[in-house]
mmCIF file of C-alpha atoms in Angstrom:
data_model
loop_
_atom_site.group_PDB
_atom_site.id
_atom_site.type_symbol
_atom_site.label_atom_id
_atom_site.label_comp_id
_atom_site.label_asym_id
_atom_site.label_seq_id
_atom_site.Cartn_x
_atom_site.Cartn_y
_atom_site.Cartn_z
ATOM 1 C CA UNK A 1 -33.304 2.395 13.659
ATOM 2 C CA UNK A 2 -32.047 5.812 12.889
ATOM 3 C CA UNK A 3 -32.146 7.013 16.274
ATOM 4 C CA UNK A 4 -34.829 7.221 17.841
ATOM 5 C CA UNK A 5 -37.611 4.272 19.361
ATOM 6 C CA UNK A 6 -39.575 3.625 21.821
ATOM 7 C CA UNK A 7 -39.398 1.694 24.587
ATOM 8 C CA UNK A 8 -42.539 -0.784 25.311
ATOM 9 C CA UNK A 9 -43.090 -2.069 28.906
ATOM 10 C CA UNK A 10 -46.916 -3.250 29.389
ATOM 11 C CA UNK A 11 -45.897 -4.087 32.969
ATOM 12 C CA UNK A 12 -45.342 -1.067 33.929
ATOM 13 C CA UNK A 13 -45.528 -0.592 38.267
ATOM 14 C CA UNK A 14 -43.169 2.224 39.056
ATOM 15 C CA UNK A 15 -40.207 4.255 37.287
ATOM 16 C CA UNK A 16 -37.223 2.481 36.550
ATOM 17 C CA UNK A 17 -33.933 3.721 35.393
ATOM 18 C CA UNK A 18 -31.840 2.484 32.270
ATOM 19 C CA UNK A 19 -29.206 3.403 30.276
ATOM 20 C CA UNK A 20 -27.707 3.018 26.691
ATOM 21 C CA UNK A 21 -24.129 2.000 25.982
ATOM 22 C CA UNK A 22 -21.979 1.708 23.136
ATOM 23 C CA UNK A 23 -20.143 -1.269 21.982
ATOM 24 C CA UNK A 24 -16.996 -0.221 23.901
ATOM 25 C CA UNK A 25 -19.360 -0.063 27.431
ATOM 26 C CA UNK A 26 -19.141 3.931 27.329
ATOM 27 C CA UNK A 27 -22.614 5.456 28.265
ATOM 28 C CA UNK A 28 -24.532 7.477 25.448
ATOM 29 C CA UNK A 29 -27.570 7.429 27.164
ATOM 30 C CA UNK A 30 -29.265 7.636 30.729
ATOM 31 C CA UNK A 31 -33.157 8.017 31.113
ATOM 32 C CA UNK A 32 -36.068 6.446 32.930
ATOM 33 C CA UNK A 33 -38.880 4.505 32.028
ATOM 34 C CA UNK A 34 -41.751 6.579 33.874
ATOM 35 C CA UNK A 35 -44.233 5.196 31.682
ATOM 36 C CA UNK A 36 -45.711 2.017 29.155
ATOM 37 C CA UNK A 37 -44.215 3.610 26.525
ATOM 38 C CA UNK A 38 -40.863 6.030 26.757
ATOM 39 C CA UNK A 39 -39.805 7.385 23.622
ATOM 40 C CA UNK A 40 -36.074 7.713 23.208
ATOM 41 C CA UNK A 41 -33.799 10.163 20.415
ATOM 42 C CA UNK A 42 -30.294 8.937 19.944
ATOM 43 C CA UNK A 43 -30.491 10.870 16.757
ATOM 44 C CA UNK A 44 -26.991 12.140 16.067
ATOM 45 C CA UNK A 45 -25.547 9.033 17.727
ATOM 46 C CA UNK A 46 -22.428 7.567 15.313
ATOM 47 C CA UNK A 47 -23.645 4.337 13.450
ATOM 48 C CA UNK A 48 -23.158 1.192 15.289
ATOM 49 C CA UNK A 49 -24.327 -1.413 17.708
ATOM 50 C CA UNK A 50 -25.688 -0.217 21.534
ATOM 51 C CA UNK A 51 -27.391 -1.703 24.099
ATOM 52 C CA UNK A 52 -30.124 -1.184 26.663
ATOM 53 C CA UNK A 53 -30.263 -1.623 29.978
ATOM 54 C CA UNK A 54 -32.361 -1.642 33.048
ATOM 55 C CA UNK A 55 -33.215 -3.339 36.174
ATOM 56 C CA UNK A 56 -36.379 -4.733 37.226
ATOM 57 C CA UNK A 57 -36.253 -7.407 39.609
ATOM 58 C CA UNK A 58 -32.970 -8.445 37.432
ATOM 59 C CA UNK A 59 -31.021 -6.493 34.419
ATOM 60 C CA UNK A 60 -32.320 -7.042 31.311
ATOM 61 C CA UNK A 61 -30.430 -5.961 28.459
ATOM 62 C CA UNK A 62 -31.451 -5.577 24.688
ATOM 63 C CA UNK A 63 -29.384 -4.189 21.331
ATOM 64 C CA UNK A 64 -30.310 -1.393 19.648
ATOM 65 C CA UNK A 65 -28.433 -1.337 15.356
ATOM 66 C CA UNK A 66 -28.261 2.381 14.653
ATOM 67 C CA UNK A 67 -27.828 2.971 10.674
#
């Protein structure tokens, strides 16, 4: 991606909070997913692997490739 995606969750009951992390664990990123689809701009971000993460009934965590 170049920065910005959108985050699909078709189960969608309630807000729930996540974050995005680079490789080294520092936070880039903190939003919440108030909807079935939550657009999110990292635009600007350096290059490089990052993950998402949130909690439903456990964490769930997914990488995000920036180019």
């Amino acid at each position: 991606t170049s920065g910005s995606f959108v985050i699909l969750y078709k189960d969608y009951l309630s807000p729930i909070g996540f974050e995005i992390s680079d490789i080294s664990g520092r936070i880039v990123y903190k939003g919440t997913v108030d909807s079935q689809i939550t657009e999110v701009n990292l635009q600007g971000s350096s290059p490089g692997l990052y993950f998402v993460k949130w909690d439903k009934e456990y964490f769930v965590v997914k990488k995000i490739i920036i180019e």
